[in-house]
Short mmCIF file of C-alpha atoms and ligand atoms in Angstrom, two decimals:
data_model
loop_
_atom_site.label_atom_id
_atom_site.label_comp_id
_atom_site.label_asym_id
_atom_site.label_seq_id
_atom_site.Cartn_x
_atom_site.Cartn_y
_atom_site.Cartn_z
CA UNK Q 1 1.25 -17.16 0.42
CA UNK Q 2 -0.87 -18.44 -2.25
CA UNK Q 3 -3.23 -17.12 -4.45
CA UNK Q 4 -6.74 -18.78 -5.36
CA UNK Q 5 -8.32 -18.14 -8.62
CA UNK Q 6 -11.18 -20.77 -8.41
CA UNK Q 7 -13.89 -18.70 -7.34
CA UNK Q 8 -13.28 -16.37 -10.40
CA UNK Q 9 -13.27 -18.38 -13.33
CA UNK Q 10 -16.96 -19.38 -15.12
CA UNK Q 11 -18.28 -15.83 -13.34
CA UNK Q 12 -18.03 -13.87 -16.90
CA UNK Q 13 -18.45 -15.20 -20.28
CA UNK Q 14 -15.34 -16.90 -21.47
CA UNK Q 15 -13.22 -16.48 -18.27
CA UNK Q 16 -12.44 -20.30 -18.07
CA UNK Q 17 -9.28 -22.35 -17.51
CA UNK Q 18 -8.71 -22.24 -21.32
CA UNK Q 19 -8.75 -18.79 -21.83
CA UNK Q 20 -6.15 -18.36 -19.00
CA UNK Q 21 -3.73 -20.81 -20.79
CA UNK Q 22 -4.13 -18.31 -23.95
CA UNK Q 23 -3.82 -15.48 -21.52
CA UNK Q 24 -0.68 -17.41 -19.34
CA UNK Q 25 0.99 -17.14 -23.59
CA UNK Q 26 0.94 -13.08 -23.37
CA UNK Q 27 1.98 -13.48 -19.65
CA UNK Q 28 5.50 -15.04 -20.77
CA UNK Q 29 5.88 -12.40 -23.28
CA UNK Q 30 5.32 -9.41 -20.88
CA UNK Q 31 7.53 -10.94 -18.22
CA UNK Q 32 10.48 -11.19 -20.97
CA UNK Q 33 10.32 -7.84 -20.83
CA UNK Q 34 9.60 -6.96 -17.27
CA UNK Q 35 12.84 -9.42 -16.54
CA UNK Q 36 14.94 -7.16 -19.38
CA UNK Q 37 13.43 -4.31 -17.73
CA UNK Q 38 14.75 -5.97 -14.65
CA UNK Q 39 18.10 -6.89 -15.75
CA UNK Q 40 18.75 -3.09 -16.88
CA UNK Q 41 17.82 -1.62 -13.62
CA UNK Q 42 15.27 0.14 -15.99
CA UNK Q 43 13.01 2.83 -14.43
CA UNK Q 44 9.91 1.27 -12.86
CA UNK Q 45 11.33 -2.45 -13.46
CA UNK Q 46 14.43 -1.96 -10.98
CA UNK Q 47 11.31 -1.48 -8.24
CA UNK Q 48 11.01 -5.38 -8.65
CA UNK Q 49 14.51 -5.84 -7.60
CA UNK Q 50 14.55 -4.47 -4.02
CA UNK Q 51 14.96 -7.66 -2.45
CA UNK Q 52 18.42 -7.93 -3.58
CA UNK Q 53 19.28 -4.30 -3.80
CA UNK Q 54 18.31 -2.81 -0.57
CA UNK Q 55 21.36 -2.46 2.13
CA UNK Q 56 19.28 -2.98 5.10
CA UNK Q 57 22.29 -3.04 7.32
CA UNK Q 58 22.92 0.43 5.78
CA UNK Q 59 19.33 1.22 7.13
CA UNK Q 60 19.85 0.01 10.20
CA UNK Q 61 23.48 1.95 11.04
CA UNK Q 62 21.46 5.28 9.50
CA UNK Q 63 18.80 5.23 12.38
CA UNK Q 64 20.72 3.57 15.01
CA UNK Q 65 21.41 7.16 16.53
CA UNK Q 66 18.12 7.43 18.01
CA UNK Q 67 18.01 5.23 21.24
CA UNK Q 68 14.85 3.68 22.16
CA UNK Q 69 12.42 6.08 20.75
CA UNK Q 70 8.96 6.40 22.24
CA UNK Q 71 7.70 7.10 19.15
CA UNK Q 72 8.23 7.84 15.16
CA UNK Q 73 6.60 10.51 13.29
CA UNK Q 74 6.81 9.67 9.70
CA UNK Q 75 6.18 12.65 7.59
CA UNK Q 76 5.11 11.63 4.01
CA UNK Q 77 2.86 11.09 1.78
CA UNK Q 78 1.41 8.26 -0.86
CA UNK Q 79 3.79 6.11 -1.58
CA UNK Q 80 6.46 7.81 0.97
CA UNK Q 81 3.96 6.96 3.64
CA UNK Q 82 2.14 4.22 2.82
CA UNK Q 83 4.03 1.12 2.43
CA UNK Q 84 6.37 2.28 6.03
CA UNK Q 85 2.27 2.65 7.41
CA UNK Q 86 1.68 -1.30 6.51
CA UNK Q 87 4.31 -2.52 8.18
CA UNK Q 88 3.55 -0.32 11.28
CA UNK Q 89 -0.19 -0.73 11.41
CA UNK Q 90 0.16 -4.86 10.47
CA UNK Q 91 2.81 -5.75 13.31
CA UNK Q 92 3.69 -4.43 16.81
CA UNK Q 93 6.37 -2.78 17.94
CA UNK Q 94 7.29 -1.18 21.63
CA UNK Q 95 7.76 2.34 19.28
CA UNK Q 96 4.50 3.96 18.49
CA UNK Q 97 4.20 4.82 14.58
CA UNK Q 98 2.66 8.02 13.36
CA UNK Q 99 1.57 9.10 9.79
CA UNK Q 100 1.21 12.91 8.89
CA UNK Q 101 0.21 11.89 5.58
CA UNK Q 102 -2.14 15.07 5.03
CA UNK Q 103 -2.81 18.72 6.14
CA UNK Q 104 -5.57 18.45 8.08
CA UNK Q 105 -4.50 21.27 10.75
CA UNK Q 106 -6.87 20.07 13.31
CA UNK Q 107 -5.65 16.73 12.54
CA UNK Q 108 -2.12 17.54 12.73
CA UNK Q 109 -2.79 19.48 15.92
CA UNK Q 110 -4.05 16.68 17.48
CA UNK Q 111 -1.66 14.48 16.57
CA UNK Q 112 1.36 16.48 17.88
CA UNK Q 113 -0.44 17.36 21.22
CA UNK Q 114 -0.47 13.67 21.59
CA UNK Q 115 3.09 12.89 20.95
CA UNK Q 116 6.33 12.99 23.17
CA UNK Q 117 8.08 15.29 20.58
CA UNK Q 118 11.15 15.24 22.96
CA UNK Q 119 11.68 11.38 22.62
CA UNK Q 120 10.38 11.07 18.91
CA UNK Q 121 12.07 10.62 16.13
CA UNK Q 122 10.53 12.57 13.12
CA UNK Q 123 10.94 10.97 9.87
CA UNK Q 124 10.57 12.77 7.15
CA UNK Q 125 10.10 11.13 3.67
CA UNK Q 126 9.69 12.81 0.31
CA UNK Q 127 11.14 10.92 -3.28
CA UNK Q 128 10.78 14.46 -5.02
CA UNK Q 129 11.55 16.50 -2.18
CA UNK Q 130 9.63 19.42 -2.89
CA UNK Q 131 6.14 17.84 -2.54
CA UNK Q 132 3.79 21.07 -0.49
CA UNK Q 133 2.06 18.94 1.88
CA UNK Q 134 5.43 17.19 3.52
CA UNK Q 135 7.32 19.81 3.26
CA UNK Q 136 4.18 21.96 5.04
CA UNK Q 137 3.99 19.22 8.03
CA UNK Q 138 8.02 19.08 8.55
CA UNK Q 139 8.26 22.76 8.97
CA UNK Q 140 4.92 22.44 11.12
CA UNK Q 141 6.84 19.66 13.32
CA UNK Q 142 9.90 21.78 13.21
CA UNK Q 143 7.95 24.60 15.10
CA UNK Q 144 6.11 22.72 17.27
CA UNK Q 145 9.69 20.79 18.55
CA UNK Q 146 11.06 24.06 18.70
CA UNK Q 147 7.98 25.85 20.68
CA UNK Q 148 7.99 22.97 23.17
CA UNK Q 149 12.25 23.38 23.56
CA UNK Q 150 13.35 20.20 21.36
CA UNK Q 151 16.42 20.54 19.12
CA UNK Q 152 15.08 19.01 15.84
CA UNK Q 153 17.97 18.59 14.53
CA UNK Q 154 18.60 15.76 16.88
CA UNK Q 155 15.65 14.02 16.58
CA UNK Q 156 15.38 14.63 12.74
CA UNK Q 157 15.46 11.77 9.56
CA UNK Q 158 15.29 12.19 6.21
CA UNK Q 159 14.98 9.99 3.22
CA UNK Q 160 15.10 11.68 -0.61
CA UNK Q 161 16.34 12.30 -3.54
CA UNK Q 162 19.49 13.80 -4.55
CA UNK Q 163 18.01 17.16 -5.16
CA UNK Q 164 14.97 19.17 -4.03
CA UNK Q 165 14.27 21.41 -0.88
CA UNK Q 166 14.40 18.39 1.05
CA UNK Q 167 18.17 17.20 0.11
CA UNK Q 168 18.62 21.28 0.54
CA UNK Q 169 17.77 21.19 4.60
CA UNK Q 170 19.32 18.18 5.33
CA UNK Q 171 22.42 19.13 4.17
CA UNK Q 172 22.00 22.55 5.55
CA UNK Q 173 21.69 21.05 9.06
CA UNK Q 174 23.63 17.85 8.77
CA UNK Q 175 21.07 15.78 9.38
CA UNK Q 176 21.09 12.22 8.92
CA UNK Q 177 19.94 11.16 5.37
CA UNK Q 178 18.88 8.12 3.24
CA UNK Q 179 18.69 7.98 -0.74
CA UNK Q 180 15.74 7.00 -2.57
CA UNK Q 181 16.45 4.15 -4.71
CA UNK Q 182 16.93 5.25 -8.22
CA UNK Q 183 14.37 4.08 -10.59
CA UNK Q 184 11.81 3.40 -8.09
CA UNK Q 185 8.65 4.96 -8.40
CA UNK Q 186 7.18 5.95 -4.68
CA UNK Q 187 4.27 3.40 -4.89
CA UNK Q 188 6.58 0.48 -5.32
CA UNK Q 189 8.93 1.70 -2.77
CA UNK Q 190 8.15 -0.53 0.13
CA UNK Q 191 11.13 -2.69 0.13
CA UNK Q 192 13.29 0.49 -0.15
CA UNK Q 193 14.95 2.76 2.12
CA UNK Q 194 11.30 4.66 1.78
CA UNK Q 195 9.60 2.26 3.67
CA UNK Q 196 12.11 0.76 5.70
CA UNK Q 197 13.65 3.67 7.63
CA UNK Q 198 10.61 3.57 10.16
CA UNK Q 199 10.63 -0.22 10.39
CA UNK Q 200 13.63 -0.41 11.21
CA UNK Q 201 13.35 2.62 13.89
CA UNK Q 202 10.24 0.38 14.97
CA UNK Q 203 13.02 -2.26 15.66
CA UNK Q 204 10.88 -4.72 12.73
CA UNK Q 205 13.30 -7.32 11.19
CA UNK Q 206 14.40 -5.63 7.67
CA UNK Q 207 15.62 -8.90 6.70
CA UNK Q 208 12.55 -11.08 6.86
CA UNK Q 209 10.90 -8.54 5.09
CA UNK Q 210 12.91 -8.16 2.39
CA UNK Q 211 13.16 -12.44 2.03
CA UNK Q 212 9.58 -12.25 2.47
CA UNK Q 213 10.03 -10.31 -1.41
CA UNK Q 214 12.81 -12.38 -2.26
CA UNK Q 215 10.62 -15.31 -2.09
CA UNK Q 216 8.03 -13.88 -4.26
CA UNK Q 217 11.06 -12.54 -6.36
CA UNK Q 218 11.84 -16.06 -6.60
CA UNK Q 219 8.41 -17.15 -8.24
CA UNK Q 220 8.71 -15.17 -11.17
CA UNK Q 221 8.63 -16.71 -14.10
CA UNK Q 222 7.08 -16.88 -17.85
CA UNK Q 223 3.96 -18.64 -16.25
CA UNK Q 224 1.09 -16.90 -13.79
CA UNK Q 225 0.40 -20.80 -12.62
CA UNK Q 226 3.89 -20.46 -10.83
CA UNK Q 227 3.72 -17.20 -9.39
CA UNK Q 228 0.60 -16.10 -7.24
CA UNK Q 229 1.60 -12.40 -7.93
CA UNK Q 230 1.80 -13.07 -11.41
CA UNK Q 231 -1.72 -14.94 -11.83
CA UNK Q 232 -3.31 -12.24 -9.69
CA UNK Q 233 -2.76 -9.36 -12.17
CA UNK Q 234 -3.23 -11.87 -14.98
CA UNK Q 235 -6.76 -12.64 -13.51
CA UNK Q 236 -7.50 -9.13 -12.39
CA UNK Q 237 -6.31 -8.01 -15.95
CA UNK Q 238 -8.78 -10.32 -17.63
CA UNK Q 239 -11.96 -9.47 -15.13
CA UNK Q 240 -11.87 -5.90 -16.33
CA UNK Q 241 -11.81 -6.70 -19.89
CA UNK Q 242 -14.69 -8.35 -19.23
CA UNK Q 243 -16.52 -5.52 -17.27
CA UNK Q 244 -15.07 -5.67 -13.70
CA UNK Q 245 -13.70 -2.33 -13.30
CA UNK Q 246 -13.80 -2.28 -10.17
CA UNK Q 247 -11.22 -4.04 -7.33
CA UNK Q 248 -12.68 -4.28 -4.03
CA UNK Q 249 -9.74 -5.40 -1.79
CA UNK Q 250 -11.38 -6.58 1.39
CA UNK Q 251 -8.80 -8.02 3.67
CA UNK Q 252 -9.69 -9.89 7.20
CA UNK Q 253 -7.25 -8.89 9.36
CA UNK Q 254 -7.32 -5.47 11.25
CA UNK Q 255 -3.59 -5.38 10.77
CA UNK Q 256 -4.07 -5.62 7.01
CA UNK Q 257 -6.38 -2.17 6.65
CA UNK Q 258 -3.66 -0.22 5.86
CA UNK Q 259 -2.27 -2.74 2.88
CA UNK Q 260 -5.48 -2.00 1.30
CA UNK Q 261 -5.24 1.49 1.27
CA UNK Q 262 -1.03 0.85 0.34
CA UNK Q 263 -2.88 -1.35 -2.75
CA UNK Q 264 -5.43 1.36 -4.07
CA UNK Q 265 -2.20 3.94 -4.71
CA UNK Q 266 -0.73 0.88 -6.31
CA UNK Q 267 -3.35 0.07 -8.76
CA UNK Q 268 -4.75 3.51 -8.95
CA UNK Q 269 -1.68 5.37 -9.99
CA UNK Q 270 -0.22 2.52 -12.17
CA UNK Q 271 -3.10 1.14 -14.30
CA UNK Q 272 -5.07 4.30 -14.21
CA UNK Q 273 -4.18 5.86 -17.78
CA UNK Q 274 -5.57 6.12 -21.18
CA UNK Q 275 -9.34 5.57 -20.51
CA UNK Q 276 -8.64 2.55 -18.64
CA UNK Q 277 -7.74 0.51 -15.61
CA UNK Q 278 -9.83 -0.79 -12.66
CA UNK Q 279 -10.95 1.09 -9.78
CA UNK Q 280 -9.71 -0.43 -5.84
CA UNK Q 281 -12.17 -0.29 -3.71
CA UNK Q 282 -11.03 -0.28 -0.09
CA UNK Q 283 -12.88 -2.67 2.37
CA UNK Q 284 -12.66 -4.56 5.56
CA UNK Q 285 -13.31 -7.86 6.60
CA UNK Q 286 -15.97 -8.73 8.25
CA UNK Q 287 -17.09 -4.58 9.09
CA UNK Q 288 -18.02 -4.58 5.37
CA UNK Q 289 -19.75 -7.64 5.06
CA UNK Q 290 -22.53 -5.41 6.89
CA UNK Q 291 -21.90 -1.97 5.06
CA UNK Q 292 -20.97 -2.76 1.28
CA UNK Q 293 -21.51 -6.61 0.48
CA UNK Q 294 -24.96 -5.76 -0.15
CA UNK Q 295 -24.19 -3.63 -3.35
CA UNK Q 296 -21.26 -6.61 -3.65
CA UNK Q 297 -23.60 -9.11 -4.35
CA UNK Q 298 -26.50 -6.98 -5.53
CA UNK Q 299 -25.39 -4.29 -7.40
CA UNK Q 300 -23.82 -3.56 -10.70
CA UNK Q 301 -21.79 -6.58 -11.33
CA UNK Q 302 -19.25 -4.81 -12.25
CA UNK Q 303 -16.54 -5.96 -9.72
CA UNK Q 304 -13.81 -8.06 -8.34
CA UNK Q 305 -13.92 -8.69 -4.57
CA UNK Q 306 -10.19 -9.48 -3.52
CA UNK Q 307 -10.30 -11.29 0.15
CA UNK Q 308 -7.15 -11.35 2.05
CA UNK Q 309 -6.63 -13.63 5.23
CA UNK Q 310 -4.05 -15.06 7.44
CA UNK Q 311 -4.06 -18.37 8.33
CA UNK Q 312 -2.80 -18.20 11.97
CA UNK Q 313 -3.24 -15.64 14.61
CA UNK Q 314 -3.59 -15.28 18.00
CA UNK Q 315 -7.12 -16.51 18.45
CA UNK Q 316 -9.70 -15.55 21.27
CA UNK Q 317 -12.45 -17.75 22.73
CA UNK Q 318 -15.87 -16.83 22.59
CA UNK Q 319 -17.47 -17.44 26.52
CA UNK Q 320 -19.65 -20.33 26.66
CA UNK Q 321 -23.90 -18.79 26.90
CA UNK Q 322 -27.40 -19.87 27.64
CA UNK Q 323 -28.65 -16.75 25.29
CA UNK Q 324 -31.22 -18.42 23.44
CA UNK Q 325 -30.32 -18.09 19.72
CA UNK Q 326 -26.58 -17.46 20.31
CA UNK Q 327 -25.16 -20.64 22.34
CA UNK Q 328 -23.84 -21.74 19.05
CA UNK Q 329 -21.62 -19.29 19.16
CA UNK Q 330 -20.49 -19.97 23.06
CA UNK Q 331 -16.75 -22.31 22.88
CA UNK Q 332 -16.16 -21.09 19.57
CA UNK Q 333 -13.82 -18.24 18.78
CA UNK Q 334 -13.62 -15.23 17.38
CA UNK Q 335 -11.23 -16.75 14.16
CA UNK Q 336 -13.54 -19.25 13.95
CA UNK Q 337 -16.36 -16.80 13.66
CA UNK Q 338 -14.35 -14.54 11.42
CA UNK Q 339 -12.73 -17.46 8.58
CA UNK Q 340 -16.37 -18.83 8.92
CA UNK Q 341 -17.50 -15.34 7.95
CA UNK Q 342 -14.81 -15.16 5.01
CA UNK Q 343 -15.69 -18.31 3.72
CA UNK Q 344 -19.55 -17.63 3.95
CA UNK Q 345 -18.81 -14.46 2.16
CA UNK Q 346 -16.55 -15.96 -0.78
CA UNK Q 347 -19.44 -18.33 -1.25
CA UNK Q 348 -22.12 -16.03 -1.59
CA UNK Q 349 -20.20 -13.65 -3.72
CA UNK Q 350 -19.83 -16.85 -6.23
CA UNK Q 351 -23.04 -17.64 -5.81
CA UNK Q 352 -24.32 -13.77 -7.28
CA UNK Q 353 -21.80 -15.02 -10.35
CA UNK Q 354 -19.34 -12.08 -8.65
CA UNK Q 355 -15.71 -12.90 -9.56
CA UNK Q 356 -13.62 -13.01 -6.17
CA UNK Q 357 -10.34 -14.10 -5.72
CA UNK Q 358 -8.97 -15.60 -2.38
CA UNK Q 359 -5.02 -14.49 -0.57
CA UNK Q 360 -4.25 -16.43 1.98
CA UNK Q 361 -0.95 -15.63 4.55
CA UNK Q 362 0.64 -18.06 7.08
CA UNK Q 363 0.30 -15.23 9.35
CA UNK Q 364 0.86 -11.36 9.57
CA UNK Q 365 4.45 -11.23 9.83
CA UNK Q 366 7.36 -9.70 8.39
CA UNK Q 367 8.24 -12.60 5.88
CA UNK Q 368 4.80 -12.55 4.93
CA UNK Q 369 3.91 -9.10 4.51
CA UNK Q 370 7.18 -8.81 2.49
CA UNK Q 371 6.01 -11.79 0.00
CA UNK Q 372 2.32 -9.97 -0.07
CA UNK Q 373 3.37 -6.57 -1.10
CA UNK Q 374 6.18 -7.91 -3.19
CA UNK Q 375 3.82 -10.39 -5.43
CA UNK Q 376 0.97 -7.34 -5.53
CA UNK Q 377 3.59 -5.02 -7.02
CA UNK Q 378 4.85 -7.98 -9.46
CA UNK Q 379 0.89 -8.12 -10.48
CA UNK Q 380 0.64 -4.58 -10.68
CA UNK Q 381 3.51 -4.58 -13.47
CA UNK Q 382 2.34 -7.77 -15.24
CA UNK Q 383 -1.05 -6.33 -15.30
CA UNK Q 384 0.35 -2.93 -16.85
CA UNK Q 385 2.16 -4.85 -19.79
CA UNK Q 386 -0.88 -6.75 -20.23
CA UNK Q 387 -2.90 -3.76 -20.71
CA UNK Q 388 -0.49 -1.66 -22.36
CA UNK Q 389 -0.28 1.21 -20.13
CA UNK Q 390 3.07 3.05 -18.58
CA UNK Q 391 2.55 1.86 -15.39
CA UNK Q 392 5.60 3.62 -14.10
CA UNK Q 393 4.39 7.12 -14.60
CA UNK Q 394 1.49 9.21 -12.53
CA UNK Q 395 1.08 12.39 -14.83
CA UNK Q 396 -2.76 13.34 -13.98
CA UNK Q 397 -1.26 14.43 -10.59
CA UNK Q 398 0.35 17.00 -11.41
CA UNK Q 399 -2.70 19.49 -13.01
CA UNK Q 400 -4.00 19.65 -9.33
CA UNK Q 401 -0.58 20.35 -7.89
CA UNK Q 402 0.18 23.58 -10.08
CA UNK Q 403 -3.52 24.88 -9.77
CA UNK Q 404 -3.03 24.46 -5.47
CA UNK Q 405 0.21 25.95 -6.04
CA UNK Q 406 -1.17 28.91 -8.50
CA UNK Q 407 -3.76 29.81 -5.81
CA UNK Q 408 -1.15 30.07 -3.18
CA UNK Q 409 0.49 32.53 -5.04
CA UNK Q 410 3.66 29.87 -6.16
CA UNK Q 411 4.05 30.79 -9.51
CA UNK Q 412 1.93 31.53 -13.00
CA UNK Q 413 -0.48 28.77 -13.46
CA UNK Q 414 -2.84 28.91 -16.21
CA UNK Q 415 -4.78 25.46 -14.16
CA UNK Q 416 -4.98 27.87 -11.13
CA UNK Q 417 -7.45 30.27 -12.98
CA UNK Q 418 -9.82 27.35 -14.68
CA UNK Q 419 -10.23 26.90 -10.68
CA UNK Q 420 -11.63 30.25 -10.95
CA UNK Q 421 -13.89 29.90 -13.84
CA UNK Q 422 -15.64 26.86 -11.54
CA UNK Q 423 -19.99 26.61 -12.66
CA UNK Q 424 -21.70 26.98 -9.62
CA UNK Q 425 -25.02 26.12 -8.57
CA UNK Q 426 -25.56 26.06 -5.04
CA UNK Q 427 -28.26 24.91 -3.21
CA UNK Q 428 -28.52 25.46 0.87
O1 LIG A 1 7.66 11.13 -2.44
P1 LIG A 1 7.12 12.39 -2.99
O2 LIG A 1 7.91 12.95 -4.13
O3 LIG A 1 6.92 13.42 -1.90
O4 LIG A 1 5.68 12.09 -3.64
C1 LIG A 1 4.64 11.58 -2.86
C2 LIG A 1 3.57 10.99 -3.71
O5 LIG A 1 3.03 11.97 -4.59
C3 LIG A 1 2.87 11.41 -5.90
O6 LIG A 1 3.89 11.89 -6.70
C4 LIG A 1 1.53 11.79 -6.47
O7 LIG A 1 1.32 13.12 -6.37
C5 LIG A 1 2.97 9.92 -5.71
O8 LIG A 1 3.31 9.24 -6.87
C6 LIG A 1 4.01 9.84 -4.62
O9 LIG A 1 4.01 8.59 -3.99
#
């Protein structure tokens, strides 16, 4: 994997190579203490170590129960969803993956119609334990399995903490349980038992993932010019000082959707505090190019446009054609088409003077993927000492949470009645 800066530097006043030397000074301070953090297994910090300190042979022997499963339901949600969703949605696997990541009951309806509940395994995935909308789809899955004659018991995986209602059930019913790694906050939880239990029920190779982080583990250092992780949360850092606060992440690679939307609870929920931080943007490669790069290259420049690609892939060839206007298409290929599409699009964001910074993969694999979301974690903290915020913590959450829970009659809320005193003015 490597990371390419080029196309950002000269786009806003002062963002040169010099200033990134000055910068690269800071970026050996903050990774003295990201490595102490490190080194102490600190909260947050010990997130960075999951290469070494997940047992995935322990993984493996927890799931190894369930005998070619048609399918896995992973109940979860944010970070106890999204990184396990990455690796499903970026490689295949004979096991179909499933996400009730929200409580959408027509959504959810349709999901379980659609699935074999007798031969799936239902994983269910919550670091607190006690958060409503898991707990609300696992006793929603426990019903239907029941209602269609399923033990659920059987067919039932869990992966928490040591205490909450979750812990509570599986011990309860004896059913097979994982830890949450302590010290890991859920968004950096990829390389955990979090979001390995359903790759490795997907049969994926736990090991090349986790090298795939060791590698970029590997690359840390005191400099961002020897770690692409590092230099893109230096870079990123020092486009929103200078007025990009905004992060469009804009892989091309249908497998890679689903990283993007792993990366916005990443940056989101880490930088987000104190008045500042930069805004992801989820997009798609080369779908957006004809939905959003117009306000890309013509709108507020107030962005970075992040474009993710993988070098090989299974190409596809593009039938030779007499259509006037197209033949220049016909013997080409569709990955010709689409890195000729990347590369026209990196272009003309540089030539609008909009700062855009190029990931390239050998491929979508497990190795890879491992490096990718390893190094965008490691940029994710860099970027958080560089900025000074507590990138470990998420406590905006939680007003919403006891207002939903206030209105559902959970407990005394004062945020549940300011949902009461709302300001209308409607218009129909
Ligand atoms: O794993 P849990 O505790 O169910 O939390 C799920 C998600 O909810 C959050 O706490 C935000 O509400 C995220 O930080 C977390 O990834």
């Amino acid at each position: 994997m490597y990371v390419d800066l080029g196309n950002a530097l000269g786009t806003r006043p002062g963002l040169d190579r010099d200033t990134l030397d000055r910068l690269d000074e800071r970026v050996a301070d903050a990774h003295g203490t990201i490595a102490a953090g490190r080194e102490a297994e600190e909260h947050g910090y010990a997130a960075l170590n999951l290469p070494e300190t997940t047992d995935a042979d322990a993984i493996r022997s927890a799931v190894s129960r369930f005998e070619n499963p048609a399918a896995v339901l992973t109940v979860g949600i944010g970070g106890s969803a999204l990184g396990a969703a990455t690796v499903a949605n970026a490689l295949d696997s004979e096991v179909d993956a499933y996400f009730l990541d929200n409580v959408d009951p027509e959504w959810v309806t349709r999901k379980l119609d659609a699935l074999p509940l007798d031969r799936t395994v239902v994983n269910v995935v919550s670091r607190s334990g006690t958060t409503a909308e898991t707990l609300s789809n696992f006793l929603v899955v426990r019903d239907a399995m029941e209602s269609a004659g399923v033990d659920w018991t059987d067919r039932t995986f869990v992966t928490t903490g040591e205490e909450g209602n979750l812990r509570e059930l599986a011990n309860k019913h004896d059913l097979p349980a994982l830890d949450v790694p302590d010290g890991v906050p859920g968004r950096f939880s990829a390389l955990s038992t979090v979001g390995l239990a359903c790759a490795a029920i997907q049969g994926h190779d736990l090991d090349a993932l986790l090298q795939g982080g060791a590698d970029a583990m590997d690359s840390l250092s005191g400099s961002l010019y020897d770690s692409p992780g590092y230099a893109y949360g230096a870079v990123s850092y020092a486009l929103a000082r200078r007025g990009a606060g905004v992060n469009a992440m804009m892989p091309y690679a249908e497998s890679l959707e689903t990283f993007a939307e792993w990366f916005a609870q990443l940056w989101a929920e880490s930088l987000g505090k104190d008045g500042v931080g930069q805004t992801p943007a989820r997009a798609l490669g080369a779908t957006d190019q004809h939905s959003q790069l117009q306000l890309y290259r013509a709108g507020p420049n107030d962005k970075l446009v992040t474009l993710v690609r993988p070098r090989e892939y299974e190409d596809r060839a593009i039938p030779e054609t007499d259509l006037d206007g197209l033949s220049y298409l016909g013997g080409k290929s569709l990955g010709e088409l689409l890195d000729a599409e990347f590369e026209a699009t990196e272009a003309s964001l540089k030539a609008a003077a909009v700062p855009n910074v190029r990931i390239e993969l050998e491929r979508v694999d497990e190795r890879n993927l491992g490096e990718l979301l390893y190094a965008m974690e490691a940029a994710t903290v860099l970027y958080g000492e560089l900025d000074n915020v507590s990138t470990f913590t998420q406590p905006a959450v939680e007003w919403g949470k006891k207002a939903a829970r206030g209105l559902l009659g959970g407990g005394d809320f004062e945020e549940a009645d300011a949902v009461q005193d709302k300001e209308t003015l409607v218009v129909e």
